[in-house]
Amino acid sequence: MNQYRGEPAVNLKGLAAMLVTLLIWVGFLLSLRAENHSPLTSSDLGLMRFGLPAIVFLPWLLKSWHKVRRMAWRHSVMILLGGLPFFYLVSLGTGYAPAAHAGALVPGSAPLFVTGLAVLVFGEPLPRRRLLGLATILLGILLLLGSALINFEQGYWRGHLAFLGATLLWALYTLGLRVAGINPLEATALLCTSATAVLGIMLGMGWVESNISQTAWTELWPFLLTQGIGAGIVGGVTYGVAINNLGAEKTAALGSFTPALAAMAAIPLLGEHLTLSTLGGVLIIMAGVLLASGIKLKRHHQADSKVRIT
């Protein structure tokens, strides 16, 4: 794995793509927290998450198959790990711990895994400012989760372990997008088409169950919107664009805004209350993201100022 291209300078295209991704992730997280009961199985959600994007992006995959086929097998595996394996680990975790914990742990701890892999595998430097930012993000996540993180009686630890395993797979997927040498559309097409094919085999063999045919449209459309269109089609592409323009480590760091934004959005949308620990966690995560991403504005004598990184 010697094709890591380092961390590019921050640019507005990458920041805009990551902003759209964050909004999609927050909407997806809130939809899970608002939906207490559903007849849909994990495989049904997987079909919506990967099946709809697979149909949309299949022409791009066929058109670019010659390029995809030339990818190193390890890069292909890194990308595919962000599909069904990641999805089922998160699904497994939500069987033991609340979805809100997944929203805090997965995007919150992702920069720790991404930076760790970038340093250990690709030999990327670890500036003191980024290390301090990652530690600050971790502190904010711990504050958001509070005592639930160490509540062993409820068995949340099983879900937390699954979430951390999913985060490791997401980190490999993030780095895979950086080194694979294919564009976001091609990567999303490969991921979703492969996941849909495997899901189809699993359903056909009776290894997993599906209730999608017995579910009313009123139950289906919110998940089609958040899973298929949001996270699958739009979010898959914008996340890839962000990685190509910002780099894997800064993109993962900015992704840590997700639990903080979700906590704030849950106040007007879900009627949740802002506790002192939640407020502290939100503020600390935001400070950590700014430190870990290395983003700062420098003033220049010229009329136009540029966004730079340290």
PDB file of C-alpha atoms in Angstrom:
ATOM      1  CA  MET A   1       0.000   0.000   0.000  1.00  0.00           C
ATOM      2  CA  ASN A   2       2.355   2.670  -1.197  1.00  0.00           C
ATOM      3  CA  GLN A   3      -0.022   4.799  -3.241  1.00  0.00           C
ATOM      4  CA  TYR A   4      -1.233   7.060  -0.439  1.00  0.00           C
ATOM      5  CA  ARG A   5      -1.074  10.521  -1.930  1.00  0.00           C
ATOM      6  CA  GLY A   6      -0.842  12.508   1.292  1.00  0.00           C
ATOM      7  CA  GLU A   7      -3.158  15.215   2.519  1.00  0.00           C
ATOM      8  CA  PRO A   8      -4.103  17.938   0.002  1.00  0.00           C
ATOM      9  CA  ALA A   9      -4.785  21.543   0.920  1.00  0.00           C
ATOM     10  CA  VAL A  10      -8.288  22.447   2.035  1.00  0.00           C
ATOM     11  CA  ASN A  11     -10.561  23.770  -0.718  1.00  0.00           C
ATOM     12  CA  LEU A  12     -14.153  24.929  -0.906  1.00  0.00           C
ATOM     13  CA  LYS A  13     -15.260  22.056  -3.151  1.00  0.00           C
ATOM     14  CA  GLY A  14     -14.201  19.521  -0.548  1.00  0.00           C
ATOM     15  CA  LEU A  15     -15.760  21.493   2.298  1.00  0.00           C
ATOM     16  CA  ALA A  16     -19.064  21.837   0.417  1.00  0.00           C
ATOM     17  CA  ALA A  17     -19.136  18.097  -0.339  1.00  0.00           C
ATOM     18  CA  MET A  18     -18.472  17.272   3.315  1.00  0.00           C
ATOM     19  CA  LEU A  19     -21.185  19.690   4.464  1.00  0.00           C
ATOM     20  CA  VAL A  20     -23.744  17.867   2.307  1.00  0.00           C
ATOM     21  CA  THR A  21     -22.461  14.542   3.659  1.00  0.00           C
ATOM     22  CA  LEU A  22     -22.825  15.742   7.243  1.00  0.00           C
ATOM     23  CA  LEU A  23     -26.408  16.860   6.676  1.00  0.00           C
ATOM     24  CA  ILE A  24     -27.245  13.451   5.187  1.00  0.00           C
ATOM     25  CA  TRP A  25     -25.609  11.594   8.069  1.00  0.00           C
ATOM     26  CA  VAL A  26     -27.427  13.722  10.647  1.00  0.00           C
ATOM     27  CA  GLY A  27     -30.772  13.156   8.911  1.00  0.00           C
ATOM     28  CA  PHE A  28     -30.119   9.423   8.775  1.00  0.00           C
ATOM     29  CA  LEU A  29     -29.195   9.309  12.456  1.00  0.00           C
ATOM     30  CA  LEU A  30     -32.269  11.283  13.511  1.00  0.00           C
ATOM     31  CA  SER A  31     -34.519   9.034  11.440  1.00  0.00           C
ATOM     32  CA  LEU A  32     -33.180   6.001  13.303  1.00  0.00           C
ATOM     33  CA  ARG A  33     -33.716   7.680  16.650  1.00  0.00           C
ATOM     34  CA  ALA A  34     -37.250   8.738  15.738  1.00  0.00           C
ATOM     35  CA  GLU A  35     -38.244   5.313  14.370  1.00  0.00           C
ATOM     36  CA  ASN A  36     -38.826   3.051  17.390  1.00  0.00           C
ATOM     37  CA  HIS A  37     -40.574   0.139  15.713  1.00  0.00           C
ATOM     38  CA  SER A  38     -40.467  -1.162  12.160  1.00  0.00           C
ATOM     39  CA  PRO A  39     -41.321  -4.511  10.563  1.00  0.00           C
ATOM     40  CA  LEU A  40     -38.319  -4.183   8.248  1.00  0.00           C
ATOM     41  CA  THR A  41     -35.326  -6.445   8.788  1.00  0.00           C
ATOM     42  CA  SER A  42     -31.678  -5.451   8.547  1.00  0.00           C
ATOM     43  CA  SER A  43     -31.545  -7.087   5.119  1.00  0.00           C
ATOM     44  CA  ASP A  44     -34.491  -4.951   3.980  1.00  0.00           C
ATOM     45  CA  LEU A  45     -32.625  -1.823   5.037  1.00  0.00           C
ATOM     46  CA  GLY A  46     -29.548  -3.148   3.250  1.00  0.00           C
ATOM     47  CA  LEU A  47     -31.523  -3.643   0.046  1.00  0.00           C
ATOM     48  CA  MET A  48     -32.685  -0.042   0.174  1.00  0.00           C
ATOM     49  CA  ARG A  49     -29.241   1.239   1.170  1.00  0.00           C
ATOM     50  CA  PHE A  50     -27.397  -0.569  -1.642  1.00  0.00           C
ATOM     51  CA  GLY A  51     -30.028  -1.702  -4.154  1.00  0.00           C
ATOM     52  CA  LEU A  52     -31.320   1.700  -5.239  1.00  0.00           C
ATOM     53  CA  PRO A  53     -27.821   3.177  -5.731  1.00  0.00           C
ATOM     54  CA  ALA A  54     -26.769   0.001  -7.570  1.00  0.00           C
ATOM     55  CA  ILE A  55     -29.548   0.520 -10.124  1.00  0.00           C
ATOM     56  CA  VAL A  56     -28.652   4.201 -10.547  1.00  0.00           C
ATOM     57  CA  PHE A  57     -24.868   3.740 -10.796  1.00  0.00           C
ATOM     58  CA  LEU A  58     -24.669   0.450 -12.706  1.00  0.00           C
ATOM     59  CA  PRO A  59     -24.106   2.242 -16.067  1.00  0.00           C
ATOM     60  CA  TRP A  60     -21.024   3.978 -14.609  1.00  0.00           C
ATOM     61  CA  LEU A  61     -19.673   0.664 -13.348  1.00  0.00           C
ATOM     62  CA  LEU A  62     -20.097  -0.992 -16.756  1.00  0.00           C
ATOM     63  CA  LYS A  63     -18.565   1.995 -18.541  1.00  0.00           C
ATOM     64  CA  SER A  64     -15.546   2.090 -16.226  1.00  0.00           C
ATOM     65  CA  TRP A  65     -15.141  -1.636 -15.673  1.00  0.00           C
ATOM     66  CA  HIS A  66     -11.758  -1.664 -17.441  1.00  0.00           C
ATOM     67  CA  LYS A  67     -10.441   0.807 -14.861  1.00  0.00           C
ATOM     68  CA  VAL A  68     -12.078  -0.916 -11.878  1.00  0.00           C
ATOM     69  CA  ARG A  69     -10.672  -4.267 -12.995  1.00  0.00           C
ATOM     70  CA  ARG A  70      -7.121  -2.883 -12.903  1.00  0.00           C
ATOM     71  CA  MET A  71      -7.381  -1.902  -9.247  1.00  0.00           C
ATOM     72  CA  ALA A  72      -5.125  -3.698  -6.777  1.00  0.00           C
ATOM     73  CA  TRP A  73      -7.135  -6.433  -5.051  1.00  0.00           C
ATOM     74  CA  ARG A  74      -6.342  -5.017  -1.592  1.00  0.00           C
ATOM     75  CA  HIS A  75      -7.783  -1.640  -2.576  1.00  0.00           C
ATOM     76  CA  SER A  76     -10.934  -3.335  -3.835  1.00  0.00           C
ATOM     77  CA  VAL A  77     -11.268  -5.197  -0.528  1.00  0.00           C
ATOM     78  CA  MET A  78     -10.836  -1.946   1.433  1.00  0.00           C
ATOM     79  CA  ILE A  79     -13.691  -0.353  -0.498  1.00  0.00           C
ATOM     80  CA  LEU A  80     -15.976  -3.395  -0.230  1.00  0.00           C
ATOM     81  CA  LEU A  81     -15.504  -3.522   3.548  1.00  0.00           C
ATOM     82  CA  GLY A  82     -17.488  -0.280   3.698  1.00  0.00           C
ATOM     83  CA  GLY A  83     -20.531  -2.078   2.286  1.00  0.00           C
ATOM     84  CA  LEU A  84     -22.253  -5.118   3.793  1.00  0.00           C
ATOM     85  CA  PRO A  85     -19.637  -5.900   6.494  1.00  0.00           C
ATOM     86  CA  PHE A  86     -19.865  -2.344   7.842  1.00  0.00           C
ATOM     87  CA  PHE A  87     -23.655  -2.279   7.508  1.00  0.00           C
ATOM     88  CA  TYR A  88     -24.227  -5.553   9.346  1.00  0.00           C
ATOM     89  CA  LEU A  89     -21.826  -4.658  12.157  1.00  0.00           C
ATOM     90  CA  VAL A  90     -23.718  -1.420  12.786  1.00  0.00           C
ATOM     91  CA  SER A  91     -26.991  -3.350  12.603  1.00  0.00           C
ATOM     92  CA  LEU A  92     -25.643  -5.900  15.071  1.00  0.00           C
ATOM     93  CA  GLY A  93     -24.577  -3.131  17.411  1.00  0.00           C
ATOM     94  CA  THR A  94     -27.987  -1.449  17.409  1.00  0.00           C
ATOM     95  CA  GLY A  95     -29.409  -4.718  18.718  1.00  0.00           C
ATOM     96  CA  TYR A  96     -27.459  -4.168  21.941  1.00  0.00           C
ATOM     97  CA  ALA A  97     -27.081  -0.395  22.220  1.00  0.00           C
ATOM     98  CA  PRO A  98     -29.180   2.632  21.174  1.00  0.00           C
ATOM     99  CA  ALA A  99     -28.808   4.042  17.670  1.00  0.00           C
ATOM    100  CA  ALA A 100     -27.687   7.321  19.238  1.00  0.00           C
ATOM    101  CA  HIS A 101     -24.583   5.529  20.508  1.00  0.00           C
ATOM    102  CA  ALA A 102     -23.822   4.382  16.956  1.00  0.00           C
ATOM    103  CA  GLY A 103     -24.133   7.989  15.809  1.00  0.00           C
ATOM    104  CA  ALA A 104     -21.652   9.073  18.443  1.00  0.00           C
ATOM    105  CA  LEU A 105     -19.131   6.247  18.259  1.00  0.00           C
ATOM    106  CA  VAL A 106     -18.905   5.477  14.530  1.00  0.00           C
ATOM    107  CA  PRO A 107     -18.342   8.935  12.995  1.00  0.00           C
ATOM    108  CA  GLY A 108     -16.900  10.221  16.272  1.00  0.00           C
ATOM    109  CA  SER A 109     -14.111   7.662  16.553  1.00  0.00           C
ATOM    110  CA  ALA A 110     -13.510   7.323  12.792  1.00  0.00           C
ATOM    111  CA  PRO A 111     -10.711   9.945  12.688  1.00  0.00           C
ATOM    112  CA  LEU A 112      -8.835   8.009  15.384  1.00  0.00           C
ATOM    113  CA  PHE A 113      -8.857   4.863  13.226  1.00  0.00           C
ATOM    114  CA  VAL A 114      -8.187   6.679   9.941  1.00  0.00           C
ATOM    115  CA  THR A 115      -5.239   8.636  11.317  1.00  0.00           C
ATOM    116  CA  GLY A 116      -3.889   5.573  13.116  1.00  0.00           C
ATOM    117  CA  LEU A 117      -3.946   3.522   9.909  1.00  0.00           C
ATOM    118  CA  ALA A 118      -2.495   6.402   7.880  1.00  0.00           C
ATOM    119  CA  VAL A 119       0.404   6.695  10.325  1.00  0.00           C
ATOM    120  CA  LEU A 120       1.047   2.962  10.796  1.00  0.00           C
ATOM    121  CA  VAL A 121       0.434   1.726   7.238  1.00  0.00           C
ATOM    122  CA  PHE A 122       1.259   4.699   5.022  1.00  0.00           C
ATOM    123  CA  GLY A 123       3.843   6.434   7.218  1.00  0.00           C
ATOM    124  CA  GLU A 124       1.927   9.705   7.398  1.00  0.00           C
ATOM    125  CA  PRO A 125       3.256  12.229   9.931  1.00  0.00           C
ATOM    126  CA  LEU A 126       1.193  12.982  13.033  1.00  0.00           C
ATOM    127  CA  PRO A 127       1.485  16.673  13.919  1.00  0.00           C
ATOM    128  CA  ARG A 128       1.004  17.620  17.559  1.00  0.00           C
ATOM    129  CA  ARG A 129      -2.006  19.770  16.666  1.00  0.00           C
ATOM    130  CA  ARG A 130      -3.805  16.809  15.039  1.00  0.00           C
ATOM    131  CA  LEU A 131      -2.978  14.516  17.951  1.00  0.00           C
ATOM    132  CA  LEU A 132      -4.394  17.078  20.378  1.00  0.00           C
ATOM    133  CA  GLY A 133      -7.503  17.430  18.214  1.00  0.00           C
ATOM    134  CA  LEU A 134      -8.092  13.669  18.134  1.00  0.00           C
ATOM    135  CA  ALA A 135      -7.761  13.466  21.916  1.00  0.00           C
ATOM    136  CA  THR A 136     -10.223  16.351  22.250  1.00  0.00           C
ATOM    137  CA  ILE A 137     -12.743  14.626  19.952  1.00  0.00           C
ATOM    138  CA  LEU A 138     -12.447  11.453  22.046  1.00  0.00           C
ATOM    139  CA  LEU A 139     -13.145  13.445  25.208  1.00  0.00           C
ATOM    140  CA  GLY A 140     -16.234  15.002  23.624  1.00  0.00           C
ATOM    141  CA  ILE A 141     -17.560  11.594  22.545  1.00  0.00           C
ATOM    142  CA  LEU A 142     -17.100  10.267  26.080  1.00  0.00           C
ATOM    143  CA  LEU A 143     -19.073  13.218  27.438  1.00  0.00           C
ATOM    144  CA  LEU A 144     -21.887  12.677  24.926  1.00  0.00           C
ATOM    145  CA  LEU A 145     -22.227   9.015  25.857  1.00  0.00           C
ATOM    146  CA  GLY A 146     -21.864   9.673  29.564  1.00  0.00           C
ATOM    147  CA  SER A 147     -22.419   6.869  32.054  1.00  0.00           C
ATOM    148  CA  ALA A 148     -24.014   4.658  29.372  1.00  0.00           C
ATOM    149  CA  LEU A 149     -20.523   3.913  28.072  1.00  0.00           C
ATOM    150  CA  ILE A 150     -19.647   1.997  31.251  1.00  0.00           C
ATOM    151  CA  ASN A 151     -23.107   0.633  32.061  1.00  0.00           C
ATOM    152  CA  PHE A 152     -22.324  -3.076  31.841  1.00  0.00           C
ATOM    153  CA  GLU A 153     -25.640  -4.182  33.354  1.00  0.00           C
ATOM    154  CA  GLN A 154     -27.573  -3.122  30.239  1.00  0.00           C
ATOM    155  CA  GLY A 155     -25.112  -4.874  27.947  1.00  0.00           C
ATOM    156  CA  TYR A 156     -24.383  -1.774  25.875  1.00  0.00           C
ATOM    157  CA  TRP A 157     -20.716  -2.787  25.706  1.00  0.00           C
ATOM    158  CA  ARG A 158     -21.571  -5.475  23.132  1.00  0.00           C
ATOM    159  CA  GLY A 159     -23.058  -2.859  20.849  1.00  0.00           C
ATOM    160  CA  HIS A 160     -20.138  -0.529  21.456  1.00  0.00           C
ATOM    161  CA  LEU A 161     -17.666  -3.235  20.422  1.00  0.00           C
ATOM    162  CA  ALA A 162     -19.655  -3.822  17.231  1.00  0.00           C
ATOM    163  CA  PHE A 163     -19.701  -0.071  16.529  1.00  0.00           C
ATOM    164  CA  LEU A 164     -15.935   0.153  17.000  1.00  0.00           C
ATOM    165  CA  GLY A 165     -15.455  -2.816  14.668  1.00  0.00           C
ATOM    166  CA  ALA A 166     -17.649  -1.064  12.112  1.00  0.00           C
ATOM    167  CA  THR A 167     -15.566   2.085  12.552  1.00  0.00           C
ATOM    168  CA  LEU A 168     -12.396   0.155  11.714  1.00  0.00           C
ATOM    169  CA  LEU A 169     -14.021  -1.095   8.506  1.00  0.00           C
ATOM    170  CA  TRP A 170     -15.166   2.458   7.695  1.00  0.00           C
ATOM    171  CA  ALA A 171     -11.619   3.719   8.204  1.00  0.00           C
ATOM    172  CA  LEU A 172     -10.303   1.103   5.763  1.00  0.00           C
ATOM    173  CA  TYR A 173     -13.036   2.108   3.299  1.00  0.00           C
ATOM    174  CA  THR A 174     -12.114   5.778   3.687  1.00  0.00           C
ATOM    175  CA  LEU A 175      -8.444   5.101   3.010  1.00  0.00           C
ATOM    176  CA  GLY A 176      -9.403   2.767   0.176  1.00  0.00           C
ATOM    177  CA  LEU A 177     -11.239   5.596  -1.555  1.00  0.00           C
ATOM    178  CA  ARG A 178      -8.079   7.654  -1.239  1.00  0.00           C
ATOM    179  CA  VAL A 179      -5.679   5.123  -2.770  1.00  0.00           C
ATOM    180  CA  ALA A 180      -7.829   3.136  -5.224  1.00  0.00           C
ATOM    181  CA  GLY A 181      -7.431   5.545  -8.129  1.00  0.00           C
ATOM    182  CA  ILE A 182     -11.104   5.521  -9.177  1.00  0.00           C
ATOM    183  CA  ASN A 183     -13.570   8.383  -8.892  1.00  0.00           C
ATOM    184  CA  PRO A 184     -16.423   8.573  -6.320  1.00  0.00           C
ATOM    185  CA  LEU A 185     -19.092   7.466  -8.800  1.00  0.00           C
ATOM    186  CA  GLU A 186     -17.132   4.362  -9.767  1.00  0.00           C
ATOM    187  CA  ALA A 187     -16.367   3.517  -6.139  1.00  0.00           C
ATOM    188  CA  THR A 188     -20.012   3.925  -5.102  1.00  0.00           C
ATOM    189  CA  ALA A 189     -21.150   1.811  -8.056  1.00  0.00           C
ATOM    190  CA  LEU A 190     -18.683  -0.966  -7.183  1.00  0.00           C
ATOM    191  CA  LEU A 191     -19.641  -0.946  -3.509  1.00  0.00           C
ATOM    192  CA  CYS A 192     -23.413  -0.895  -3.974  1.00  0.00           C
ATOM    193  CA  THR A 193     -23.561  -3.341  -6.889  1.00  0.00           C
ATOM    194  CA  SER A 194     -21.402  -5.897  -5.077  1.00  0.00           C
ATOM    195  CA  ALA A 195     -23.390  -5.530  -1.838  1.00  0.00           C
ATOM    196  CA  THR A 196     -26.700  -5.913  -3.689  1.00  0.00           C
ATOM    197  CA  ALA A 197     -25.491  -9.059  -5.471  1.00  0.00           C
ATOM    198  CA  VAL A 198     -24.372 -10.645  -2.190  1.00  0.00           C
ATOM    199  CA  LEU A 199     -27.635  -9.657  -0.495  1.00  0.00           C
ATOM    200  CA  GLY A 200     -29.591 -11.210  -3.350  1.00  0.00           C
ATOM    201  CA  ILE A 201     -27.693 -14.496  -2.939  1.00  0.00           C
ATOM    202  CA  MET A 202     -28.246 -14.468   0.839  1.00  0.00           C
ATOM    203  CA  LEU A 203     -31.976 -13.864   0.408  1.00  0.00           C
ATOM    204  CA  GLY A 204     -32.269 -16.480  -2.331  1.00  0.00           C
ATOM    205  CA  MET A 205     -30.535 -19.085  -0.173  1.00  0.00           C
ATOM    206  CA  GLY A 206     -32.758 -18.258   2.791  1.00  0.00           C
ATOM    207  CA  TRP A 207     -29.832 -17.169   4.972  1.00  0.00           C
ATOM    208  CA  VAL A 208     -31.522 -13.857   5.835  1.00  0.00           C
ATOM    209  CA  GLU A 209     -35.154 -12.791   6.103  1.00  0.00           C
ATOM    210  CA  SER A 210     -37.097 -10.041   4.360  1.00  0.00           C
ATOM    211  CA  ASN A 211     -40.397  -8.362   5.249  1.00  0.00           C
ATOM    212  CA  ILE A 212     -40.247  -5.688   2.583  1.00  0.00           C
ATOM    213  CA  SER A 213     -43.104  -7.160   0.519  1.00  0.00           C
ATOM    214  CA  GLN A 214     -45.422  -7.097   3.550  1.00  0.00           C
ATOM    215  CA  THR A 215     -44.526  -3.544   4.564  1.00  0.00           C
ATOM    216  CA  ALA A 216     -46.790  -0.608   3.737  1.00  0.00           C
ATOM    217  CA  TRP A 217     -45.461   2.242   1.595  1.00  0.00           C
ATOM    218  CA  THR A 218     -45.859   4.639   4.529  1.00  0.00           C
ATOM    219  CA  GLU A 219     -43.325   2.520   6.428  1.00  0.00           C
ATOM    220  CA  LEU A 220     -40.975   2.217   3.471  1.00  0.00           C
ATOM    221  CA  TRP A 221     -40.529   5.705   2.102  1.00  0.00           C
ATOM    222  CA  PRO A 222     -38.655   7.269   5.058  1.00  0.00           C
ATOM    223  CA  PHE A 223     -36.028   4.527   4.814  1.00  0.00           C
ATOM    224  CA  LEU A 224     -35.854   4.773   1.028  1.00  0.00           C
ATOM    225  CA  LEU A 225     -35.245   8.488   1.443  1.00  0.00           C
ATOM    226  CA  THR A 226     -32.609   8.277   4.174  1.00  0.00           C
ATOM    227  CA  GLN A 227     -30.954   4.979   3.247  1.00  0.00           C
ATOM    228  CA  GLY A 228     -31.230   4.695  -0.536  1.00  0.00           C
ATOM    229  CA  ILE A 229     -31.301   8.266  -1.832  1.00  0.00           C
ATOM    230  CA  GLY A 230     -29.563  10.048   1.036  1.00  0.00           C
ATOM    231  CA  ALA A 231     -26.830   7.764   2.390  1.00  0.00           C
ATOM    232  CA  GLY A 232     -26.602   5.544  -0.691  1.00  0.00           C
ATOM    233  CA  ILE A 233     -26.735   7.815  -3.734  1.00  0.00           C
ATOM    234  CA  VAL A 234     -25.957  11.365  -2.610  1.00  0.00           C
ATOM    235  CA  GLY A 235     -23.868  10.649   0.481  1.00  0.00           C
ATOM    236  CA  GLY A 236     -21.781   7.973  -1.203  1.00  0.00           C
ATOM    237  CA  VAL A 237     -20.690  10.388  -3.920  1.00  0.00           C
ATOM    238  CA  THR A 238     -20.215  13.495  -1.758  1.00  0.00           C
ATOM    239  CA  TYR A 239     -18.117  11.560   0.759  1.00  0.00           C
ATOM    240  CA  GLY A 240     -15.836  10.373  -2.039  1.00  0.00           C
ATOM    241  CA  VAL A 241     -15.567  13.911  -3.427  1.00  0.00           C
ATOM    242  CA  ALA A 242     -14.664  15.190   0.048  1.00  0.00           C
ATOM    243  CA  ILE A 243     -11.921  12.574   0.444  1.00  0.00           C
ATOM    244  CA  ASN A 244     -10.438  13.360  -2.977  1.00  0.00           C
ATOM    245  CA  ASN A 245     -10.357  17.080  -2.214  1.00  0.00           C
ATOM    246  CA  LEU A 246      -9.592  17.171   1.516  1.00  0.00           C
ATOM    247  CA  GLY A 247      -7.782  13.918   2.192  1.00  0.00           C
ATOM    248  CA  ALA A 248      -8.870  10.943   4.273  1.00  0.00           C
ATOM    249  CA  GLU A 249      -7.757  12.248   7.663  1.00  0.00           C
ATOM    250  CA  LYS A 250      -9.335  15.704   7.439  1.00  0.00           C
ATOM    251  CA  THR A 251     -12.553  14.260   5.999  1.00  0.00           C
ATOM    252  CA  ALA A 252     -12.802  11.792   8.877  1.00  0.00           C
ATOM    253  CA  ALA A 253     -12.128  14.575  11.366  1.00  0.00           C
ATOM    254  CA  LEU A 254     -14.888  16.733   9.894  1.00  0.00           C
ATOM    255  CA  GLY A 255     -17.188  13.695  10.065  1.00  0.00           C
ATOM    256  CA  SER A 256     -16.923  13.910  13.847  1.00  0.00           C
ATOM    257  CA  PHE A 257     -19.270  16.895  13.645  1.00  0.00           C
ATOM    258  CA  THR A 258     -22.082  14.361  13.067  1.00  0.00           C
ATOM    259  CA  PRO A 259     -22.910  13.481  16.700  1.00  0.00           C
ATOM    260  CA  ALA A 260     -22.613  17.104  17.757  1.00  0.00           C
ATOM    261  CA  LEU A 261     -24.938  18.325  14.998  1.00  0.00           C
ATOM    262  CA  ALA A 262     -27.364  15.456  15.637  1.00  0.00           C
ATOM    263  CA  ALA A 263     -27.497  16.291  19.338  1.00  0.00           C
ATOM    264  CA  MET A 264     -28.343  19.904  18.551  1.00  0.00           C
ATOM    265  CA  ALA A 265     -30.874  19.058  15.828  1.00  0.00           C
ATOM    266  CA  ALA A 266     -32.646  16.598  18.127  1.00  0.00           C
ATOM    267  CA  ILE A 267     -33.704  19.468  20.405  1.00  0.00           C
ATOM    268  CA  PRO A 268     -36.206  21.151  18.022  1.00  0.00           C
ATOM    269  CA  LEU A 269     -36.973  18.096  15.866  1.00  0.00           C
ATOM    270  CA  LEU A 270     -37.356  15.360  18.482  1.00  0.00           C
ATOM    271  CA  GLY A 271     -38.063  17.450  21.566  1.00  0.00           C
ATOM    272  CA  GLU A 272     -34.932  16.269  23.374  1.00  0.00           C
ATOM    273  CA  HIS A 273     -33.368  18.337  26.138  1.00  0.00           C
ATOM    274  CA  LEU A 274     -29.832  19.698  26.076  1.00  0.00           C
ATOM    275  CA  THR A 275     -28.085  18.487  29.209  1.00  0.00           C
ATOM    276  CA  LEU A 276     -24.911  20.030  30.541  1.00  0.00           C
ATOM    277  CA  SER A 277     -22.861  16.980  29.517  1.00  0.00           C
ATOM    278  CA  THR A 278     -24.363  17.059  25.996  1.00  0.00           C
ATOM    279  CA  LEU A 279     -23.563  20.757  25.619  1.00  0.00           C
ATOM    280  CA  GLY A 280     -20.035  20.179  26.873  1.00  0.00           C
ATOM    281  CA  GLY A 281     -19.587  17.218  24.520  1.00  0.00           C
ATOM    282  CA  VAL A 282     -20.830  19.203  21.517  1.00  0.00           C
ATOM    283  CA  LEU A 283     -18.512  22.142  22.197  1.00  0.00           C
ATOM    284  CA  ILE A 284     -15.501  19.912  22.875  1.00  0.00           C
ATOM    285  CA  ILE A 285     -16.078  17.878  19.696  1.00  0.00           C
ATOM    286  CA  MET A 286     -16.273  21.051  17.628  1.00  0.00           C
ATOM    287  CA  ALA A 287     -13.012  22.307  19.116  1.00  0.00           C
ATOM    288  CA  GLY A 288     -11.385  18.929  18.495  1.00  0.00           C
ATOM    289  CA  VAL A 289     -12.529  18.850  14.861  1.00  0.00           C
ATOM    290  CA  LEU A 290     -10.992  22.251  14.191  1.00  0.00           C
ATOM    291  CA  LEU A 291      -7.717  21.121  15.733  1.00  0.00           C
ATOM    292  CA  ALA A 292      -7.606  17.683  14.091  1.00  0.00           C
ATOM    293  CA  SER A 293      -8.584  18.919  10.634  1.00  0.00           C
ATOM    294  CA  GLY A 294      -5.863  21.557  10.691  1.00  0.00           C
ATOM    295  CA  ILE A 295      -8.178  24.104   9.095  1.00  0.00           C
ATOM    296  CA  LYS A 296      -7.528  27.750   9.768  1.00  0.00           C
ATOM    297  CA  LEU A 297      -7.992  30.958   7.926  1.00  0.00           C
ATOM    298  CA  LYS A 298      -4.913  33.049   7.150  1.00  0.00           C
ATOM    299  CA  ARG A 299      -5.227  36.668   6.257  1.00  0.00           C
ATOM    300  CA  HIS A 300      -3.243  37.872   3.260  1.00  0.00           C
ATOM    301  CA  HIS A 301      -2.397  41.279   1.997  1.00  0.00           C
ATOM    302  CA  GLN A 302      -4.128  40.386  -1.254  1.00  0.00           C
ATOM    303  CA  ALA A 303      -7.820  41.097  -1.669  1.00  0.00           C
ATOM    304  CA  ASP A 304      -8.702  37.415  -1.730  1.00  0.00           C
ATOM    305  CA  SER A 305      -7.942  35.175   1.221  1.00  0.00           C
ATOM    306  CA  LYS A 306      -7.366  31.473   0.844  1.00  0.00           C
ATOM    307  CA  VAL A 307      -8.135  28.598   3.148  1.00  0.00           C
ATOM    308  CA  ARG A 308      -4.959  26.831   4.193  1.00  0.00           C
ATOM    309  CA  ILE A 309      -3.938  24.026   6.483  1.00  0.00           C
ATOM    310  CA  THR A 310      -1.131  23.816   8.943  1.00  0.00           C
TER     311      THR A 310
END
